[in-house]
Amino acid sequence: MSTLSLHGYYRSSTSYRVRIALALKGLEAEQVPINLLKEEVRGDAYLALNPQGLVPTLIVVDDDSPEGSLPGVVTQSLAIMEYLEERWPTPALLPDDPLARAHVRSLCLFMACEMHPLNAPRVLKYLTGEIGVDEAQKLAWYRHWVAEGFSRLEILLTASAGRFCVGDTPGMADACLMPQIHNARRFECDLSAYPCILRIEAACQQEEAFRLAHPSQQADAPHQ
Ligand SMILES: N[C@@H](CCC(=O)N[C@@H](CS)C(=O)NCC(=O)O)C(=O)O
């Protein structure tokens, strides 16, 4: 038996990815809110856990670990999702076929490495702070990189998607896609040129796991 806890923030897209993966697998994890607006990621307690000063961090305590052993700490959302997949293989978030698995990982890496970092909160904060760009320029930056990423993603998905990003069951690529869409909507990006992405979004919205993982459903969301 394992006990899981996820340090995250309701609006963090990388935390949202992991919440989707947990929910798709039907795994319970205690949610430990780390408030990014209050810079809690840079507090000593959190940095001792995750020296990168980023959410999410998954903590794993295994009942069968030798007494006195330290809890497992897994950082980086893609590594966390891969860990969950290896440890609890069903329901699977990756397809069986090696080429299809590679395609899912390629989509995830595209979103996690090429898209997300360009519009990460700390990047936007640096732009408006040290660099001194105004709000309109920040928005132009944001929307430019959303359009760059989504237009290429649309081509990739149009060529290979089923009901979801890859195949007809939701998986790791969908767990990356939905938070990217959520962020784009927060910044009022025009998504009308991406019908395949919007079709996959509609399919995900019908799944309970995506509803449970949504930022609005988290205990640290402001309205609760
Ligand atoms: N590659 C990392 C990125 C993590 C990341 O950028 N997290 C953001 C929230 S989405 C964060 O913690 N930012 C803290 C800050 O900007 O101060 C992952 O996938 O886990």
Short mmCIF file of C-alpha atoms and ligand atoms in Angstrom, two decimals:
data_model
loop_
_atom_site.label_atom_id
_atom_site.label_comp_id
_atom_site.label_asym_id
_atom_site.label_seq_id
_atom_site.Cartn_x
_atom_site.Cartn_y
_atom_site.Cartn_z
CA MET A 1 0.00 0.00 0.00
CA SER A 2 1.28 3.47 -0.88
CA THR A 3 0.23 6.90 0.32
CA LEU A 4 0.54 9.68 -2.20
CA SER A 5 0.55 13.42 -1.67
CA LEU A 6 0.81 16.01 -4.39
CA HIS A 7 2.27 19.43 -3.71
CA GLY A 8 0.74 21.69 -6.30
CA TYR A 9 -1.25 24.81 -7.04
CA TYR A 10 -4.79 24.83 -8.39
CA ARG A 11 -3.93 27.00 -11.40
CA SER A 12 -0.54 25.48 -12.18
CA SER A 13 -0.84 23.67 -15.49
CA THR A 14 1.89 21.20 -14.55
CA SER A 15 0.04 20.30 -11.32
CA TYR A 16 -3.15 20.00 -13.38
CA ARG A 17 -1.41 17.46 -15.68
CA VAL A 18 -0.60 15.24 -12.73
CA ARG A 19 -4.08 15.60 -11.22
CA ILE A 20 -5.54 14.39 -14.52
CA ALA A 21 -3.17 11.40 -14.59
CA LEU A 22 -4.05 10.49 -10.97
CA ALA A 23 -7.76 10.81 -11.66
CA LEU A 24 -7.58 8.76 -14.87
CA LYS A 25 -5.92 5.99 -12.88
CA GLY A 26 -8.39 6.34 -10.01
CA LEU A 27 -5.58 7.05 -7.53
CA GLU A 28 -6.17 9.07 -4.39
CA ALA A 29 -3.54 11.64 -3.44
CA GLU A 30 -3.64 14.19 -0.66
CA GLN A 31 -3.47 17.63 -2.26
CA VAL A 32 -0.98 19.95 -0.55
CA PRO A 33 -1.51 23.51 -1.81
CA ILE A 34 1.60 25.57 -2.51
CA ASN A 35 0.59 29.15 -3.20
CA LEU A 36 2.62 30.46 -6.14
CA LEU A 37 1.36 34.02 -5.64
CA LYS A 38 2.80 34.00 -2.13
CA GLU A 39 6.10 32.58 -3.48
CA GLU A 40 5.73 29.50 -1.27
CA VAL A 41 7.80 27.55 -3.80
CA ARG A 42 10.78 29.63 -2.70
CA GLY A 43 10.29 29.00 1.03
CA ASP A 44 12.90 26.91 2.84
CA ALA A 45 10.45 24.11 3.65
CA TYR A 46 9.44 23.62 0.04
CA LEU A 47 12.96 24.05 -1.35
CA ALA A 48 14.15 21.29 0.99
CA LEU A 49 11.65 19.04 -0.75
CA ASN A 50 12.15 20.30 -4.28
CA PRO A 51 15.29 22.41 -4.80
CA GLN A 52 13.98 23.45 -8.24
CA GLY A 53 11.37 25.55 -6.46
CA LEU A 54 8.63 24.41 -8.84
CA VAL A 55 5.36 22.55 -8.49
CA PRO A 56 4.36 19.76 -8.74
CA THR A 57 6.13 17.42 -6.35
CA LEU A 58 4.77 13.96 -5.61
CA ILE A 59 5.55 12.34 -2.26
CA VAL A 60 5.28 8.56 -2.07
CA VAL A 61 5.26 6.67 1.23
CA ASP A 62 5.28 2.89 0.81
CA ASP A 63 4.11 0.73 3.69
CA ASP A 64 6.52 -2.02 2.77
CA SER A 65 9.61 0.25 2.73
CA PRO A 66 12.23 -0.66 5.35
CA GLU A 67 11.65 1.22 8.59
CA GLY A 68 13.30 4.62 8.69
CA SER A 69 13.58 4.94 4.90
CA LEU A 70 12.84 8.34 3.45
CA PRO A 71 9.63 9.01 1.52
CA GLY A 72 10.02 8.97 -2.26
CA VAL A 73 10.10 12.41 -3.84
CA VAL A 74 9.30 12.69 -7.53
CA THR A 75 9.54 16.04 -9.30
CA GLN A 76 8.77 17.13 -12.88
CA SER A 77 5.24 16.44 -14.10
CA LEU A 78 6.25 14.12 -16.96
CA ALA A 79 8.46 12.04 -14.66
CA ILE A 80 5.60 11.85 -12.15
CA MET A 81 3.17 10.65 -14.83
CA GLU A 82 5.70 8.06 -16.06
CA TYR A 83 6.19 6.89 -12.45
CA LEU A 84 2.42 6.49 -11.99
CA GLU A 85 2.23 4.57 -15.26
CA GLU A 86 5.01 2.16 -14.28
CA ARG A 87 3.76 1.67 -10.76
CA TRP A 88 0.02 1.40 -11.55
CA PRO A 89 -0.05 0.28 -15.20
CA THR A 90 -3.83 0.02 -15.51
CA PRO A 91 -5.71 1.88 -16.74
CA ALA A 92 -2.86 2.75 -19.07
CA LEU A 93 -2.00 6.32 -20.02
CA LEU A 94 0.30 5.11 -22.79
CA PRO A 95 -0.73 2.85 -25.69
CA ASP A 96 0.71 -0.68 -26.11
CA ASP A 97 2.30 -0.15 -29.49
CA PRO A 98 5.89 1.18 -29.19
CA LEU A 99 5.49 3.65 -32.05
CA ALA A 100 2.23 5.00 -30.62
CA ARG A 101 3.91 5.30 -27.20
CA ALA A 102 6.74 7.25 -28.78
CA HIS A 103 4.19 9.52 -30.46
CA VAL A 104 2.43 10.21 -27.13
CA ARG A 105 5.77 11.03 -25.49
CA SER A 106 6.70 13.24 -28.40
CA LEU A 107 3.43 15.22 -28.01
CA CYS A 108 3.97 15.49 -24.24
CA LEU A 109 7.54 16.71 -24.67
CA PHE A 110 6.42 19.23 -27.28
CA MET A 111 3.86 20.72 -24.88
CA ALA A 112 6.05 20.46 -21.77
CA CYS A 113 9.37 21.58 -23.25
CA GLU A 114 8.55 23.79 -26.25
CA MET A 115 5.25 25.37 -25.28
CA HIS A 116 4.81 25.62 -21.51
CA PRO A 117 8.18 27.17 -20.54
CA LEU A 118 7.80 30.15 -22.88
CA ASN A 119 4.66 31.27 -21.07
CA ALA A 120 5.48 30.02 -17.57
CA PRO A 121 4.51 32.46 -14.78
CA ARG A 122 8.14 33.19 -13.84
CA VAL A 123 8.96 34.06 -17.45
CA LEU A 124 6.02 36.47 -17.67
CA LYS A 125 7.00 37.98 -14.33
CA TYR A 126 10.56 38.58 -15.54
CA LEU A 127 9.28 40.17 -18.75
CA THR A 128 7.05 42.66 -16.92
CA GLY A 129 9.53 43.13 -14.06
CA GLU A 130 13.24 43.24 -14.98
CA ILE A 131 12.70 43.65 -18.75
CA GLY A 132 9.96 46.23 -18.26
CA VAL A 133 7.48 45.22 -20.97
CA ASP A 134 3.93 46.50 -20.47
CA GLU A 135 0.77 44.36 -20.14
CA ALA A 136 -0.10 44.68 -23.84
CA GLN A 137 3.36 43.47 -24.86
CA LYS A 138 3.17 40.62 -22.38
CA LEU A 139 -0.17 39.55 -23.84
CA ALA A 140 1.24 39.77 -27.37
CA TRP A 141 4.15 37.54 -26.28
CA TYR A 142 1.78 35.06 -24.67
CA ARG A 143 -0.56 34.83 -27.64
CA HIS A 144 2.31 34.59 -30.12
CA TRP A 145 3.71 31.45 -28.43
CA VAL A 146 0.26 29.92 -28.02
CA ALA A 147 -0.36 30.36 -31.76
CA GLU A 148 3.10 28.98 -32.63
CA GLY A 149 2.58 25.90 -30.49
CA PHE A 150 -1.08 25.22 -31.19
CA SER A 151 -0.80 25.60 -34.95
CA ARG A 152 1.88 22.90 -35.06
CA LEU A 153 0.07 20.73 -32.56
CA GLU A 154 -3.08 20.98 -34.68
CA ILE A 155 -1.18 19.55 -37.68
CA LEU A 156 0.26 16.71 -35.60
CA LEU A 157 -3.07 15.84 -34.00
CA THR A 158 -5.08 16.10 -37.22
CA ALA A 159 -2.78 13.48 -38.71
CA SER A 160 -3.03 11.00 -35.86
CA ALA A 161 -5.74 11.70 -33.27
CA GLY A 162 -8.64 9.41 -32.53
CA ARG A 163 -11.31 10.57 -30.14
CA PHE A 164 -8.41 11.72 -27.94
CA CYS A 165 -4.86 12.83 -28.78
CA VAL A 166 -3.78 9.29 -29.61
CA GLY A 167 -6.46 6.62 -29.91
CA ASP A 168 -9.88 6.46 -28.35
CA THR A 169 -8.96 6.47 -24.67
CA PRO A 170 -7.62 9.47 -22.78
CA GLY A 171 -3.97 9.38 -21.83
CA MET A 172 -0.79 11.25 -21.09
CA ALA A 173 -0.95 13.56 -24.11
CA ASP A 174 -4.48 14.63 -23.18
CA ALA A 175 -3.27 15.30 -19.63
CA CYS A 176 -0.78 17.75 -21.14
CA LEU A 177 -3.16 19.24 -23.69
CA MET A 178 -6.06 20.22 -21.43
CA PRO A 179 -3.96 22.45 -19.13
CA GLN A 180 -2.41 24.17 -22.19
CA ILE A 181 -5.91 24.91 -23.47
CA HIS A 182 -7.01 26.13 -20.04
CA ASN A 183 -4.06 28.54 -19.91
CA ALA A 184 -4.71 29.78 -23.44
CA ARG A 185 -8.33 30.51 -22.54
CA ARG A 186 -7.28 32.40 -19.39
CA PHE A 187 -5.31 34.72 -21.67
CA GLU A 188 -8.23 34.92 -24.13
CA CYS A 189 -6.31 33.41 -27.02
CA ASP A 190 -8.34 32.77 -30.18
CA LEU A 191 -8.48 28.98 -30.59
CA SER A 192 -10.95 28.88 -33.51
CA ALA A 193 -8.23 27.88 -35.99
CA TYR A 194 -7.66 24.57 -34.16
CA PRO A 195 -10.77 22.39 -34.74
CA CYS A 196 -9.01 19.13 -33.94
CA ILE A 197 -7.72 20.48 -30.61
CA LEU A 198 -11.21 21.79 -29.78
CA ARG A 199 -12.77 18.42 -30.66
CA ILE A 200 -10.36 16.65 -28.29
CA GLU A 201 -11.09 19.24 -25.59
CA ALA A 202 -14.82 18.49 -25.92
CA ALA A 203 -14.14 14.75 -25.60
CA CYS A 204 -12.00 15.28 -22.47
CA GLN A 205 -14.66 17.51 -20.92
CA GLN A 206 -17.03 14.57 -20.98
CA GLU A 207 -14.72 12.51 -18.77
CA GLU A 208 -15.14 12.59 -14.98
CA ALA A 209 -11.36 12.47 -14.41
CA PHE A 210 -10.83 15.74 -16.26
CA ARG A 211 -13.69 17.37 -14.37
CA LEU A 212 -12.24 16.33 -10.99
CA ALA A 213 -8.77 17.58 -11.93
CA HIS A 214 -9.96 20.95 -13.22
CA PRO A 215 -8.49 24.02 -11.40
CA SER A 216 -11.98 25.23 -10.43
CA GLN A 217 -12.55 22.01 -8.45
CA GLN A 218 -9.49 22.36 -6.21
CA ALA A 219 -9.68 23.29 -2.53
CA ASP A 220 -7.19 26.14 -2.99
CA ALA A 221 -9.16 27.73 -5.85
CA PRO A 222 -10.21 31.23 -4.65
CA HIS A 223 -13.97 30.80 -4.74
CA GLN A 224 -14.00 27.88 -2.31
N1 LIG B 1 9.02 21.17 -16.20
C1 LIG B 1 8.34 21.37 -14.96
C2 LIG B 1 7.80 22.76 -14.90
C3 LIG B 1 7.20 23.10 -13.56
C4 LIG B 1 6.73 24.54 -13.50
O1 LIG B 1 7.14 25.39 -14.31
N2 LIG B 1 5.87 24.84 -12.54
C5 LIG B 1 5.41 26.19 -12.34
C6 LIG B 1 3.90 26.23 -12.21
S1 LIG B 1 3.08 25.69 -13.69
C7 LIG B 1 5.99 26.74 -11.06
O2 LIG B 1 6.12 26.04 -10.08
N3 LIG B 1 6.36 28.02 -11.07
C8 LIG B 1 6.87 28.65 -9.90
C9 LIG B 1 7.15 30.08 -10.17
O3 LIG B 1 7.01 30.47 -11.32
O4 LIG B 1 7.51 30.75 -9.25
C10 LIG B 1 7.25 20.30 -14.80
O5 LIG B 1 6.74 19.84 -15.82
O6 LIG B 1 6.93 19.91 -13.67
#
